[in-house]
PDB file of C-alpha atoms and ligand atoms in Angstrom:
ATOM      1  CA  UNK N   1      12.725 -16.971  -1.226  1.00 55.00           C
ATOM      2  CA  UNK N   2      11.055 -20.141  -0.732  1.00 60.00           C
ATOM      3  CA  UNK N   3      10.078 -18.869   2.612  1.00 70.00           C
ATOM      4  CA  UNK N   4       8.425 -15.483   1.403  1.00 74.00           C
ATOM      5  CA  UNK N   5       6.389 -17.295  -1.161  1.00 81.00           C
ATOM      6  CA  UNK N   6       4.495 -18.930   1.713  1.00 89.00           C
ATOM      7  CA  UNK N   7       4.087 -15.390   3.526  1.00 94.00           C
ATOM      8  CA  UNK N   8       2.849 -14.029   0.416  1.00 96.00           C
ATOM      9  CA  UNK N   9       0.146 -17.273   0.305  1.00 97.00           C
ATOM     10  CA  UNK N  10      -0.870 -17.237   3.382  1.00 97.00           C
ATOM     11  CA  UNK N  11      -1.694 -13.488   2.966  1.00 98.00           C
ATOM     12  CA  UNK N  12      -3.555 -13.584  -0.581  1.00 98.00           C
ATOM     13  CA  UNK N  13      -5.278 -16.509   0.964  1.00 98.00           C
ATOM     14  CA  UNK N  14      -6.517 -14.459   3.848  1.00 98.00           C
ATOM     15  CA  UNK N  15      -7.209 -11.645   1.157  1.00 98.00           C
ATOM     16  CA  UNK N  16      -9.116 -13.972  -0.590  1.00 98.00           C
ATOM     17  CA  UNK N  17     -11.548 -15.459   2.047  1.00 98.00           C
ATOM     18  CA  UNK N  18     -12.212 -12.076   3.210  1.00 98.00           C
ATOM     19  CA  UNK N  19     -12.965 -10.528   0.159  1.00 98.00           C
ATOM     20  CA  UNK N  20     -15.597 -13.690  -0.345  1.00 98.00           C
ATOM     21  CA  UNK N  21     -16.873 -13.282   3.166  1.00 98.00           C
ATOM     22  CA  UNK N  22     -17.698  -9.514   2.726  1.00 98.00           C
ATOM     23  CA  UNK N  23     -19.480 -10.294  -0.635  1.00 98.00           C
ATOM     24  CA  UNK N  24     -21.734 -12.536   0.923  1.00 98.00           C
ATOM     25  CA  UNK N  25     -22.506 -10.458   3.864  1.00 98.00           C
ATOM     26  CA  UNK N  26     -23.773  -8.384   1.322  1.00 98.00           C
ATOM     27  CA  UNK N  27     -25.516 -11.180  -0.951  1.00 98.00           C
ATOM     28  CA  UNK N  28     -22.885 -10.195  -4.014  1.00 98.00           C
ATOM     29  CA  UNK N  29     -20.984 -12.887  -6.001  1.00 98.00           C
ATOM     30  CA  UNK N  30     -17.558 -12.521  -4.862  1.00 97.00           C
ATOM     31  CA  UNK N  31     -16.904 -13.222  -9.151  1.00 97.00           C
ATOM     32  CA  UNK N  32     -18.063  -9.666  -9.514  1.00 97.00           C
ATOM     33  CA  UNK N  33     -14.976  -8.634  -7.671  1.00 98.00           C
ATOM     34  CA  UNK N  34     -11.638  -7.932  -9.049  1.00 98.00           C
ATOM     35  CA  UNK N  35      -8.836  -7.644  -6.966  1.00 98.00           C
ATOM     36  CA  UNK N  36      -5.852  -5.500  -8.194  1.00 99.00           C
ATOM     37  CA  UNK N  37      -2.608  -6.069  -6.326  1.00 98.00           C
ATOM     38  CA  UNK N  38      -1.114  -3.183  -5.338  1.00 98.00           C
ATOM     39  CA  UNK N  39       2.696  -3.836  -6.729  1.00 98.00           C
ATOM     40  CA  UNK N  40       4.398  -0.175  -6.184  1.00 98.00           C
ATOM     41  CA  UNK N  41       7.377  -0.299  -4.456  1.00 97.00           C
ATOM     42  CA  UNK N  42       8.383  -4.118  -4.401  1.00 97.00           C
ATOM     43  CA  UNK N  43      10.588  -5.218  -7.512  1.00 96.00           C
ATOM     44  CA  UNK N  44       9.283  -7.361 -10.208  1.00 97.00           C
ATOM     45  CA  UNK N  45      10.155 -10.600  -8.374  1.00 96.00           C
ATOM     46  CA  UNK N  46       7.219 -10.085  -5.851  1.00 97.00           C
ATOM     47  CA  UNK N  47       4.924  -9.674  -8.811  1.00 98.00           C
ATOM     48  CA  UNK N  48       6.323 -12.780 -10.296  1.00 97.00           C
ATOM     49  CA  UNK N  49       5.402 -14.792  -6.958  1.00 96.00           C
ATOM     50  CA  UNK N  50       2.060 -12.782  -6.491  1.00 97.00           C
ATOM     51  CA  UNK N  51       1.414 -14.210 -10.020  1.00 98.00           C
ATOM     52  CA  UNK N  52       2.620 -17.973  -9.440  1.00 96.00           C
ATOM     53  CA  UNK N  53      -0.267 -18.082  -6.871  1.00 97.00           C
ATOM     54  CA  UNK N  54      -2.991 -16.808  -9.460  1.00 97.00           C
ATOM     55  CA  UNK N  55      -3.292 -13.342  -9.132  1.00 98.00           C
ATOM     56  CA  UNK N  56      -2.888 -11.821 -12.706  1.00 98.00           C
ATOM     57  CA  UNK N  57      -4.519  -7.984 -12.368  1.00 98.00           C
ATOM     58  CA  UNK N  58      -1.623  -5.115 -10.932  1.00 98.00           C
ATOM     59  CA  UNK N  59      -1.758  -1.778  -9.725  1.00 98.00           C
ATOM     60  CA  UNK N  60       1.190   0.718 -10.002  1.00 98.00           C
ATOM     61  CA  UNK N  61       1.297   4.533  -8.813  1.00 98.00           C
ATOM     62  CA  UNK N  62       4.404   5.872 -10.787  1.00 98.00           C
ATOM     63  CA  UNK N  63       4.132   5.605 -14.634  1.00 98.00           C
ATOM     64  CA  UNK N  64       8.426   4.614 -15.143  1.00 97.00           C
ATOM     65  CA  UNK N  65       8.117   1.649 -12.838  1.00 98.00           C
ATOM     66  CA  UNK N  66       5.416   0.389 -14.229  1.00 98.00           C
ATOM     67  CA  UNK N  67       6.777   0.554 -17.488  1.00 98.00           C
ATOM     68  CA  UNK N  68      10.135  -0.841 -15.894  1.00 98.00           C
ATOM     69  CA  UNK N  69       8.007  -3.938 -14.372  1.00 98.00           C
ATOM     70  CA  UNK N  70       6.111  -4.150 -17.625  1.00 98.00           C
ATOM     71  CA  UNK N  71       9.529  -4.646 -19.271  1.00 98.00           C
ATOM     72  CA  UNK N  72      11.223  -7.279 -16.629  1.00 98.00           C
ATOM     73  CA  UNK N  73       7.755  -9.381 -16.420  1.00 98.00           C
ATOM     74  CA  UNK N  74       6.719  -8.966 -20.637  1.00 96.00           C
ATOM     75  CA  UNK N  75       6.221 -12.809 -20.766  1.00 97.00           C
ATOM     76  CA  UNK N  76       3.334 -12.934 -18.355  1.00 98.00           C
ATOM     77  CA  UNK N  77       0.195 -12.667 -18.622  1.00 98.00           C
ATOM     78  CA  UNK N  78      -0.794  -9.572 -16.713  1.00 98.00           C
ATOM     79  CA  UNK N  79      -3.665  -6.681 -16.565  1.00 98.00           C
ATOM     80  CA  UNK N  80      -1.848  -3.547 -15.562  1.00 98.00           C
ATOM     81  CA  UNK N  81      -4.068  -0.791 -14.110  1.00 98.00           C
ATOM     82  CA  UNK N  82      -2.370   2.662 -13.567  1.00 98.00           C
ATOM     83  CA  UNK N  83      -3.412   3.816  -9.878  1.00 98.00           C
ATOM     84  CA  UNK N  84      -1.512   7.174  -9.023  1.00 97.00           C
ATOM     85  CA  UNK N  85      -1.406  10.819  -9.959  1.00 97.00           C
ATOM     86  CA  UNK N  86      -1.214  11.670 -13.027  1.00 98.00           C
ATOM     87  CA  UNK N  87       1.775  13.582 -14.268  1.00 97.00           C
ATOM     88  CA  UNK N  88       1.033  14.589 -18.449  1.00 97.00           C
ATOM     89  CA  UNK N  89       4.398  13.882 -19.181  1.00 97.00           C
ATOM     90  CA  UNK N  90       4.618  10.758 -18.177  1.00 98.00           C
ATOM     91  CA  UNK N  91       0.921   9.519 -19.842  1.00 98.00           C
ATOM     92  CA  UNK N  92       3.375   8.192 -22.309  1.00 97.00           C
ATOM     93  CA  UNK N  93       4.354   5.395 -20.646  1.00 98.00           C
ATOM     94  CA  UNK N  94       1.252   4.157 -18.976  1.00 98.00           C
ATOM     95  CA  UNK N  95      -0.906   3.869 -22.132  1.00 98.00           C
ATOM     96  CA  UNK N  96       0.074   1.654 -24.340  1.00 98.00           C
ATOM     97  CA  UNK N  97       0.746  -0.804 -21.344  1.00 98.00           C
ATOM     98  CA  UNK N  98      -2.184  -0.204 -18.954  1.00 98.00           C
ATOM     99  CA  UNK N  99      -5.639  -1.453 -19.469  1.00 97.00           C
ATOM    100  CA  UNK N 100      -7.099   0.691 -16.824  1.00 98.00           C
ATOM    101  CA  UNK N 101      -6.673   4.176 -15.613  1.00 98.00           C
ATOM    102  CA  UNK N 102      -8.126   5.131 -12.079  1.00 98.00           C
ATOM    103  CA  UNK N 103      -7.323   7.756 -11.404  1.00 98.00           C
ATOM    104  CA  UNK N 104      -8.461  10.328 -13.738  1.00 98.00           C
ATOM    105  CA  UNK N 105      -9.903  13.874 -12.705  1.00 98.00           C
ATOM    106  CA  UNK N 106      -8.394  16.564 -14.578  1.00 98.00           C
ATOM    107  CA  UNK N 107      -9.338  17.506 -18.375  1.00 98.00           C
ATOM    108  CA  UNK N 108      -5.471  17.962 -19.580  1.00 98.00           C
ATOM    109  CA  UNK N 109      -5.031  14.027 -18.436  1.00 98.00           C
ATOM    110  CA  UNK N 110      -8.256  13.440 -20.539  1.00 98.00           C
ATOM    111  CA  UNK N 111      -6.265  15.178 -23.533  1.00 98.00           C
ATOM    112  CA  UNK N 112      -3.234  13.636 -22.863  1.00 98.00           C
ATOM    113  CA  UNK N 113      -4.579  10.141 -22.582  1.00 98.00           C
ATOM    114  CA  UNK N 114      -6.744  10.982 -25.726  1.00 98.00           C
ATOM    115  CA  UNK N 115      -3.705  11.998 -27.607  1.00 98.00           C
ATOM    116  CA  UNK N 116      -1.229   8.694 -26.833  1.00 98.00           C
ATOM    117  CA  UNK N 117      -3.857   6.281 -26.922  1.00 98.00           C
ATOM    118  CA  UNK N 118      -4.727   7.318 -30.216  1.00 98.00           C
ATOM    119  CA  UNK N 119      -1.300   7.004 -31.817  1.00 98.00           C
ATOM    120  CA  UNK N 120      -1.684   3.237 -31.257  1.00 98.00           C
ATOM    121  CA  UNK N 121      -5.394   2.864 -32.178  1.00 98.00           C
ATOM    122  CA  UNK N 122      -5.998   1.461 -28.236  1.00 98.00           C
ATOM    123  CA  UNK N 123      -9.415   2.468 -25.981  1.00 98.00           C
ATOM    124  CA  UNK N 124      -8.469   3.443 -22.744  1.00 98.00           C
ATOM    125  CA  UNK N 125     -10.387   1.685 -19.749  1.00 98.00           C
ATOM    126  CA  UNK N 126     -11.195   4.555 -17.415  1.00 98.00           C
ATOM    127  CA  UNK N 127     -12.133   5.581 -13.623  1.00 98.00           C
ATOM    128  CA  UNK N 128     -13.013   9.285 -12.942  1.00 98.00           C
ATOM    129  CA  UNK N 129     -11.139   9.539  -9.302  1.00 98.00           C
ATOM    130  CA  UNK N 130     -13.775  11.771  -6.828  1.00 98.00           C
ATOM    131  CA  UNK N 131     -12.847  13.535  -3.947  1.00 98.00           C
ATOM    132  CA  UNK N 132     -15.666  12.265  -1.603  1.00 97.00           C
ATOM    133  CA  UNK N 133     -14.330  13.053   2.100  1.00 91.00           C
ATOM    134  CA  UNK N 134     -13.527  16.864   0.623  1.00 91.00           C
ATOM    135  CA  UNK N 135      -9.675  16.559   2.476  1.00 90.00           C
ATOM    136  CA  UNK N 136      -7.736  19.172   1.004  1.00 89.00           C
ATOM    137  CA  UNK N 137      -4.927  16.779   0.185  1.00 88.00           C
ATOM    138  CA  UNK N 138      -6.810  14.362  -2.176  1.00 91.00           C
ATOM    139  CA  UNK N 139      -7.127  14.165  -6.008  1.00 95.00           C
ATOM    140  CA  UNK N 140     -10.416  13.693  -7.404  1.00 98.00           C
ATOM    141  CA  UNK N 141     -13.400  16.080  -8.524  1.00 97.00           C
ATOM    142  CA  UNK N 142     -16.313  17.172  -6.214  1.00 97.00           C
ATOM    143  CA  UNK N 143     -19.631  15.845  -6.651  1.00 97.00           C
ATOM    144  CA  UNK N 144     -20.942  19.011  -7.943  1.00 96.00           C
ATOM    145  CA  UNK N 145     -18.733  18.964 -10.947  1.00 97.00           C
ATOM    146  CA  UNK N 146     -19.438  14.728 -11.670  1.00 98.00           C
ATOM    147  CA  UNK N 147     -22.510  15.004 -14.201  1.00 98.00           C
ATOM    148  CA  UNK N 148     -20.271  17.857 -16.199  1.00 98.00           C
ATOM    149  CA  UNK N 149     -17.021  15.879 -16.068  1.00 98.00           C
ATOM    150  CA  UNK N 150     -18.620  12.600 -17.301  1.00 98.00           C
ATOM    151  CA  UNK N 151     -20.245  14.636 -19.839  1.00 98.00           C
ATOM    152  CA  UNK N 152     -16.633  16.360 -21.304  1.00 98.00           C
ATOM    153  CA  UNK N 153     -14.934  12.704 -20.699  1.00 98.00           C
ATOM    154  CA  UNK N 154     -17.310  10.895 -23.410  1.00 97.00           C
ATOM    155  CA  UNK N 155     -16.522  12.954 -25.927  1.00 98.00           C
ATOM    156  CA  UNK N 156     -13.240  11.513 -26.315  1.00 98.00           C
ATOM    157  CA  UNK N 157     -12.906   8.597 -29.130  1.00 98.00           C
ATOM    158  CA  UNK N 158     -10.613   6.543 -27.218  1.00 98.00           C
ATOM    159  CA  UNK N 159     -11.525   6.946 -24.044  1.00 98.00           C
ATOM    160  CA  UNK N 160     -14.318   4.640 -22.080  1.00 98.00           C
ATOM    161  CA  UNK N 161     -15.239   5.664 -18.878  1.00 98.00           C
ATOM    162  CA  UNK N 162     -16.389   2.396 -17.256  1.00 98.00           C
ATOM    163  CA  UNK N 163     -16.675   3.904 -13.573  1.00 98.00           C
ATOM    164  CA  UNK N 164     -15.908   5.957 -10.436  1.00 98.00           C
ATOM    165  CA  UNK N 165     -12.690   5.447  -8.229  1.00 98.00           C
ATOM    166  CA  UNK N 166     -12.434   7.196  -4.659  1.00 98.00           C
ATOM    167  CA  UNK N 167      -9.609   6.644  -1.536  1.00 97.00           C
ATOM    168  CA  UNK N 168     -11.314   6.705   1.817  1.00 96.00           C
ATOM    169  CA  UNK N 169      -9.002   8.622   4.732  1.00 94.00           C
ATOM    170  CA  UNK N 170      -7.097   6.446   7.154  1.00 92.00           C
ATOM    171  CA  UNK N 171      -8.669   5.628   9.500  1.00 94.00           C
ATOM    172  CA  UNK N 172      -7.709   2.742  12.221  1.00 95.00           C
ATOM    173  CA  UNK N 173     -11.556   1.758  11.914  1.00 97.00           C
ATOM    174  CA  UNK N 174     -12.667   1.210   8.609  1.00 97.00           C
ATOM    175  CA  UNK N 175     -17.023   2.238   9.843  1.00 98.00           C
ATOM    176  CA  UNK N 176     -16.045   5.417   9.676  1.00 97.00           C
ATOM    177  CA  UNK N 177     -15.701   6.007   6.317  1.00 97.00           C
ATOM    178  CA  UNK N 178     -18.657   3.589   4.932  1.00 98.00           C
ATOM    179  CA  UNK N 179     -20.374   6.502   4.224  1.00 98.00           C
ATOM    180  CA  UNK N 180     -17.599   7.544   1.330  1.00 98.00           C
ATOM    181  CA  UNK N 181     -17.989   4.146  -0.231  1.00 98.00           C
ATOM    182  CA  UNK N 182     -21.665   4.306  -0.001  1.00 98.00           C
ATOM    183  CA  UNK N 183     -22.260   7.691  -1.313  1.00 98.00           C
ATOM    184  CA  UNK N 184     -19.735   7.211  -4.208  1.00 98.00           C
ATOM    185  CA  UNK N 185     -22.275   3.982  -4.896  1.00 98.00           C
ATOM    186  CA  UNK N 186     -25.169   6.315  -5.103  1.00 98.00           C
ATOM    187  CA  UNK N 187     -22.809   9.087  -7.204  1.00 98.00           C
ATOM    188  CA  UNK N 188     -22.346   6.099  -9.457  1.00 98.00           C
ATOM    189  CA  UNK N 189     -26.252   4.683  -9.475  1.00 98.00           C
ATOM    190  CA  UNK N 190     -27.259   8.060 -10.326  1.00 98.00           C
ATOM    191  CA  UNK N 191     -25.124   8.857 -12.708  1.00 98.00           C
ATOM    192  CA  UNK N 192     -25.410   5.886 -14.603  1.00 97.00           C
ATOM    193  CA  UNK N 193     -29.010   6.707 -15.582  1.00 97.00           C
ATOM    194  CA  UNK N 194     -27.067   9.474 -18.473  1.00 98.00           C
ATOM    195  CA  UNK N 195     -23.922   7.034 -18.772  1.00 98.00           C
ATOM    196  CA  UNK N 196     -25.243   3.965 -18.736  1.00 96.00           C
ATOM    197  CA  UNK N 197     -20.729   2.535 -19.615  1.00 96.00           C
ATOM    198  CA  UNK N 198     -20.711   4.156 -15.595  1.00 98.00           C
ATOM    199  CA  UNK N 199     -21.095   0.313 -13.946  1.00 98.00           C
ATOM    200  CA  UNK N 200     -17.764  -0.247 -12.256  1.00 98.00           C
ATOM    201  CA  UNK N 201     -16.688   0.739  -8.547  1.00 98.00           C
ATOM    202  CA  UNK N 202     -12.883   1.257  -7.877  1.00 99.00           C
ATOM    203  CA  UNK N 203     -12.569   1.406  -4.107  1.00 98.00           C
ATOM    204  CA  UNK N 204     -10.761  -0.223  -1.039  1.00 98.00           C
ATOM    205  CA  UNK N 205      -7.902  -0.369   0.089  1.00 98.00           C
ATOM    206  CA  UNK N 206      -6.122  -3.354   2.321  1.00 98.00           C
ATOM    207  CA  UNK N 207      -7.764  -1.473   5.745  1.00 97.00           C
ATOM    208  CA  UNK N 208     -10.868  -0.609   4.534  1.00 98.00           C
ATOM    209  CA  UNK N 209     -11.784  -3.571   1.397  1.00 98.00           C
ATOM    210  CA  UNK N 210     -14.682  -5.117   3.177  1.00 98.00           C
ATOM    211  CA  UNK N 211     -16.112  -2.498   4.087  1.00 98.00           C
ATOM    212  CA  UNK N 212     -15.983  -1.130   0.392  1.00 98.00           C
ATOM    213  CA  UNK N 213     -17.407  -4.752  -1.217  1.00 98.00           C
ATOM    214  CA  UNK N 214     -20.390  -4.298   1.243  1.00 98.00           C
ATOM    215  CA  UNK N 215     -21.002  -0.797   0.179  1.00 98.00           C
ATOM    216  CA  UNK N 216     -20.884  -2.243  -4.021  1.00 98.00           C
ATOM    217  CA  UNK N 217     -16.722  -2.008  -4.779  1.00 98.00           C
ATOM    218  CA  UNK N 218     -16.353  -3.979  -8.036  1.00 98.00           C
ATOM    219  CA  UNK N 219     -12.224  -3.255  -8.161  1.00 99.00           C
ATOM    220  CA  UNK N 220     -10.615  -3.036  -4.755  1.00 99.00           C
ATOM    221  CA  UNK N 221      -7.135  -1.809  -4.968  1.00 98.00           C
ATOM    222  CA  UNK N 222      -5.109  -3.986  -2.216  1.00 98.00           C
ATOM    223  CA  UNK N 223      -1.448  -3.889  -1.749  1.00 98.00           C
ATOM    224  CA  UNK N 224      -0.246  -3.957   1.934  1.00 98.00           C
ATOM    225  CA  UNK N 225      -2.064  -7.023   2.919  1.00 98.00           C
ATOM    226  CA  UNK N 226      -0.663  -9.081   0.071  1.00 98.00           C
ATOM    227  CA  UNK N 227       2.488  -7.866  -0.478  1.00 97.00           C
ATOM    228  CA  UNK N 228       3.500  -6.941   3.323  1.00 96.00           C
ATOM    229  CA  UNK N 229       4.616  -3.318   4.482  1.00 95.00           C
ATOM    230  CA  UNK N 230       6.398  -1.062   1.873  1.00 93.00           C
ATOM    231  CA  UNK N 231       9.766   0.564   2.723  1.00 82.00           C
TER     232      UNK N 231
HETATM  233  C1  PLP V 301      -0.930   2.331  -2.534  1.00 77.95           C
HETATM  234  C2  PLP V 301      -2.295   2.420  -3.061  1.00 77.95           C
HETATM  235  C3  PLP V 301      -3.244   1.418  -2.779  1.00 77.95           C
HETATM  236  C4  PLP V 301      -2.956   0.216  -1.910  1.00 77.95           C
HETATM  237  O1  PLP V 301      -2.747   0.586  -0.586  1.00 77.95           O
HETATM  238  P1  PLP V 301      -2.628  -0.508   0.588  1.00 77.95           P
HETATM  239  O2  PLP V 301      -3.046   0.244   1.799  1.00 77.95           O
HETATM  240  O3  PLP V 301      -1.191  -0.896   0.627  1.00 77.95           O
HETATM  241  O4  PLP V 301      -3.513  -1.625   0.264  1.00 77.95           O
HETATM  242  C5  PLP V 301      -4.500   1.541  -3.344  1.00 77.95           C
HETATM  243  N1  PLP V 301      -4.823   2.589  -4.129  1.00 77.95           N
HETATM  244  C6  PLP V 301      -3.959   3.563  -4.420  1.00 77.95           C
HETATM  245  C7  PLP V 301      -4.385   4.683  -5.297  1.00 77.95           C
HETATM  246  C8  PLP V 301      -2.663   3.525  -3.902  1.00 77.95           C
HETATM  247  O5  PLP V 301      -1.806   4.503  -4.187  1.00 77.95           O
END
């Protein structure tokens, strides 16, 4: 145990300096950054030792482990963002724990969010996810349906869309998909000039992060280079 603590350090602290370093390649204040730890998959312990060395913002991708996590780790003091397909059914168990949605795209998980978070009187912190590398496989809504979509999603009382979220391809060098990054940026830039809540930047992932802080990411999503490979 004692042993994987240090791993897990050495890791976040090599997160950490290269999350800075990218910020100031870019002349940003690495404050302006918030880095969710990507949890899914490791048990509740690893998020107990990811939060003894500081780190209190977590991502999951399923809605029942979260909640399970949520239950096992109640006494700490975490930000839990919801980070993976939506299924309607199980809306219920993200909202009343999660602070953030990113991954948002469809109008029924616009409804369904509405609908929960209003039984408990809560405003849901929001990312609309966008398709920007138009693979076949991903979530997210084209560009050419963006202005319409941020449109329907502020009509919703307790709903506040706050920003954009996108996932890059794989790609074993992370240049290759700087122009995702930077044309969700200029989605977002432009966009804000009818939303003006649009201000935050969900993207980056532990191959690509550095990239995505050059290119304006104010949430990077990072779990393999914190918490090690998942099984
Ligand atoms: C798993 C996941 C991540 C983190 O991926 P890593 O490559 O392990 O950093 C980020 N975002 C989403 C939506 C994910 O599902």
């Amino acid at each position: 145990m004692k042993g994987l603590v240090r791993v897990m350090r050495e890791r976040l602290e090599s997160v950490l300096k290269r999350i800075e370093s990218a910020a100031k390649r870019a002349r940003r204040d690495p404050g302006e950054i918030t880095l969710v730890a990507v949890s899914k998959n490791f048990p509740a312990d690893a998020v107990k030792e990811a939060y003894s060395l500081g780190l209190r913002n977590f991502g999951e991708n399923r809605a029942q482990e979260l909640k399970g996590k949520y239950e096992e780790l109640r006494d700490l003091d975490i930000t839990w963002h919801f980070i993976g397909r939506i299924q309607t059914n199980k809306v219920k168990y993200f909202v009343p724990i999660a602070d953030y949605v990113h991954s948002v795209w469809r109008k029924e998980e616009l409804d369904e969010i509405e609908k929960r978070a209003s039984k408990i009187n809560k405003v849901m912190r929001v990312f609309i996810e966008m398709n920007i590398s138009g693979e076949e496989s991903k979530a997210g809504i084209r560009e050419d349906e963006v202005h319409e979509f941020l449109e329907l999603a502020s009509g919703y009382e307790h709903i506040k869309v706050i920003g954009l979220m996108t996932m890059a391809p794989f790609v074993e060098d992370p240049e290759e998909v700087r122009w995702v990054f930077r044309r969700l940026r200029e989605i977002k830039d432009d966009m804000s000039k009818d939303f003006p809540h649009l201000r935050e930047l969900s993207m980056g992932m532990s191959n690509d992060f550095e990239v995505a802080i050059e290119e304006g990411a104010t949430f990077v999503r990072i779990g393999t280079a914190i918490f090690g490979p998942r099984t």
